[in-house]
């Protein structure tokens, strides 16, 4: 498991078409974390949070910039008014 809890850290690969993160064993097999739904059905708590890569930090209320265009699900680009603070 990789836990990132510091700012300004970038994971770099060889590009979107050349880099693959491969996890052949389910995380619950490595580090079990079982829970239950409201109806009592067994479920993995990793369905809701956590995973092989976890990014943690403090919640900041300060808005860094404004989103200026609609972004549809699955898009990889978000248009903002000023990216210098990101």
PDB file of C-alpha atoms in Angstrom:
ATOM      1  CA  UNK A   1       0.000   0.000   0.000  1.00  0.00           C
ATOM      2  CA  UNK A   2       1.166   3.504  -0.804  1.00  0.00           C
ATOM      3  CA  UNK A   3      -0.038   6.258   1.537  1.00  0.00           C
ATOM      4  CA  UNK A   4       0.639   9.828   0.429  1.00  0.00           C
ATOM      5  CA  UNK A   5       0.152  12.418   3.153  1.00  0.00           C
ATOM      6  CA  UNK A   6       2.333  15.300   2.050  1.00  0.00           C
ATOM      7  CA  UNK A   7       1.659  18.034  -0.497  1.00  0.00           C
ATOM      8  CA  UNK A   8       3.356  18.609  -3.839  1.00  0.00           C
ATOM      9  CA  UNK A   9       4.090  14.953  -4.551  1.00  0.00           C
ATOM     10  CA  UNK A  10       3.709  13.697  -8.116  1.00  0.00           C
ATOM     11  CA  UNK A  11       3.656  10.076  -9.263  1.00  0.00           C
ATOM     12  CA  UNK A  12       5.128   9.961 -12.747  1.00  0.00           C
ATOM     13  CA  UNK A  13       5.092   7.223 -15.309  1.00  0.00           C
ATOM     14  CA  UNK A  14       5.956   7.069 -18.971  1.00  0.00           C
ATOM     15  CA  UNK A  15       2.700   8.661 -20.110  1.00  0.00           C
ATOM     16  CA  UNK A  16      -1.000   7.786 -20.161  1.00  0.00           C
ATOM     17  CA  UNK A  17      -0.600   5.154 -22.882  1.00  0.00           C
ATOM     18  CA  UNK A  18       2.507   3.521 -21.412  1.00  0.00           C
ATOM     19  CA  UNK A  19       1.930   3.437 -17.647  1.00  0.00           C
ATOM     20  CA  UNK A  20      -0.254   0.807 -15.991  1.00  0.00           C
ATOM     21  CA  UNK A  21      -0.795   0.347 -12.279  1.00  0.00           C
ATOM     22  CA  UNK A  22      -1.294  -3.388 -11.799  1.00  0.00           C
ATOM     23  CA  UNK A  23      -2.655  -4.917  -8.597  1.00  0.00           C
ATOM     24  CA  UNK A  24      -3.110  -8.675  -9.199  1.00  0.00           C
ATOM     25  CA  UNK A  25      -4.283  -9.510  -5.668  1.00  0.00           C
ATOM     26  CA  UNK A  26      -7.416  -7.914  -4.167  1.00  0.00           C
ATOM     27  CA  UNK A  27      -6.597  -5.537  -1.327  1.00  0.00           C
ATOM     28  CA  UNK A  28      -8.995  -7.365   1.005  1.00  0.00           C
ATOM     29  CA  UNK A  29      -6.865 -10.505   0.532  1.00  0.00           C
ATOM     30  CA  UNK A  30      -3.760  -8.587   1.642  1.00  0.00           C
ATOM     31  CA  UNK A  31      -5.238  -6.421   4.389  1.00  0.00           C
ATOM     32  CA  UNK A  32      -8.839  -7.446   5.179  1.00  0.00           C
ATOM     33  CA  UNK A  33     -11.229  -4.615   6.017  1.00  0.00           C
ATOM     34  CA  UNK A  34     -14.761  -6.009   6.046  1.00  0.00           C
ATOM     35  CA  UNK A  35     -17.925  -4.188   6.978  1.00  0.00           C
ATOM     36  CA  UNK A  36     -21.636  -4.507   6.362  1.00  0.00           C
ATOM     37  CA  UNK A  37     -24.282  -2.574   4.490  1.00  0.00           C
ATOM     38  CA  UNK A  38     -27.320  -1.196   6.307  1.00  0.00           C
ATOM     39  CA  UNK A  39     -29.130  -4.421   5.380  1.00  0.00           C
ATOM     40  CA  UNK A  40     -26.346  -6.499   6.927  1.00  0.00           C
ATOM     41  CA  UNK A  41     -24.756  -7.701   3.683  1.00  0.00           C
ATOM     42  CA  UNK A  42     -20.989  -8.206   3.962  1.00  0.00           C
ATOM     43  CA  UNK A  43     -18.983  -5.689   1.927  1.00  0.00           C
ATOM     44  CA  UNK A  44     -15.444  -4.451   1.673  1.00  0.00           C
ATOM     45  CA  UNK A  45     -14.866  -1.089   3.335  1.00  0.00           C
ATOM     46  CA  UNK A  46     -12.446  -0.377   0.477  1.00  0.00           C
ATOM     47  CA  UNK A  47     -15.526   0.076  -1.706  1.00  0.00           C
ATOM     48  CA  UNK A  48     -16.027   3.414   0.035  1.00  0.00           C
ATOM     49  CA  UNK A  49     -12.553   4.651   0.912  1.00  0.00           C
ATOM     50  CA  UNK A  50      -8.925   3.630   0.943  1.00  0.00           C
ATOM     51  CA  UNK A  51      -7.130   1.426  -1.516  1.00  0.00           C
ATOM     52  CA  UNK A  52      -3.693   0.459  -2.729  1.00  0.00           C
ATOM     53  CA  UNK A  53      -2.934   4.164  -3.140  1.00  0.00           C
ATOM     54  CA  UNK A  54      -4.372   6.509  -0.499  1.00  0.00           C
ATOM     55  CA  UNK A  55      -3.989  10.268  -0.676  1.00  0.00           C
ATOM     56  CA  UNK A  56      -4.571  11.939   2.655  1.00  0.00           C
ATOM     57  CA  UNK A  57      -4.483  15.512   3.796  1.00  0.00           C
ATOM     58  CA  UNK A  58      -6.342  18.216   5.566  1.00  0.00           C
ATOM     59  CA  UNK A  59      -9.500  19.780   4.235  1.00  0.00           C
ATOM     60  CA  UNK A  60      -8.947  23.339   3.060  1.00  0.00           C
ATOM     61  CA  UNK A  61     -11.847  25.736   2.781  1.00  0.00           C
ATOM     62  CA  UNK A  62      -9.969  28.258   0.650  1.00  0.00           C
ATOM     63  CA  UNK A  63     -11.051  28.086  -2.989  1.00  0.00           C
ATOM     64  CA  UNK A  64      -7.933  28.015  -5.164  1.00  0.00           C
ATOM     65  CA  UNK A  65      -9.640  28.888  -8.438  1.00  0.00           C
ATOM     66  CA  UNK A  66     -13.012  28.797 -10.172  1.00  0.00           C
ATOM     67  CA  UNK A  67     -14.138  26.119 -12.623  1.00  0.00           C
ATOM     68  CA  UNK A  68     -15.223  27.983 -15.754  1.00  0.00           C
ATOM     69  CA  UNK A  69     -16.599  25.252 -18.037  1.00  0.00           C
ATOM     70  CA  UNK A  70     -18.716  22.143 -17.667  1.00  0.00           C
ATOM     71  CA  UNK A  71     -16.805  18.868 -17.394  1.00  0.00           C
ATOM     72  CA  UNK A  72     -18.613  15.656 -18.216  1.00  0.00           C
ATOM     73  CA  UNK A  73     -17.989  12.372 -16.432  1.00  0.00           C
ATOM     74  CA  UNK A  74     -14.921  10.672 -17.854  1.00  0.00           C
ATOM     75  CA  UNK A  75     -13.300  13.840 -19.147  1.00  0.00           C
ATOM     76  CA  UNK A  76      -9.658  14.424 -18.300  1.00  0.00           C
ATOM     77  CA  UNK A  77      -9.617  18.220 -18.595  1.00  0.00           C
ATOM     78  CA  UNK A  78     -11.157  20.833 -16.313  1.00  0.00           C
ATOM     79  CA  UNK A  79     -11.113  24.473 -17.404  1.00  0.00           C
ATOM     80  CA  UNK A  80     -10.355  26.953 -14.611  1.00  0.00           C
ATOM     81  CA  UNK A  81     -10.040  30.724 -14.414  1.00  0.00           C
ATOM     82  CA  UNK A  82      -6.438  30.695 -13.116  1.00  0.00           C
ATOM     83  CA  UNK A  83      -4.303  27.563 -12.814  1.00  0.00           C
ATOM     84  CA  UNK A  84      -1.286  29.288 -11.256  1.00  0.00           C
ATOM     85  CA  UNK A  85      -2.352  28.325  -7.724  1.00  0.00           C
ATOM     86  CA  UNK A  86      -2.813  24.634  -8.571  1.00  0.00           C
TER      87      UNK A  86
END
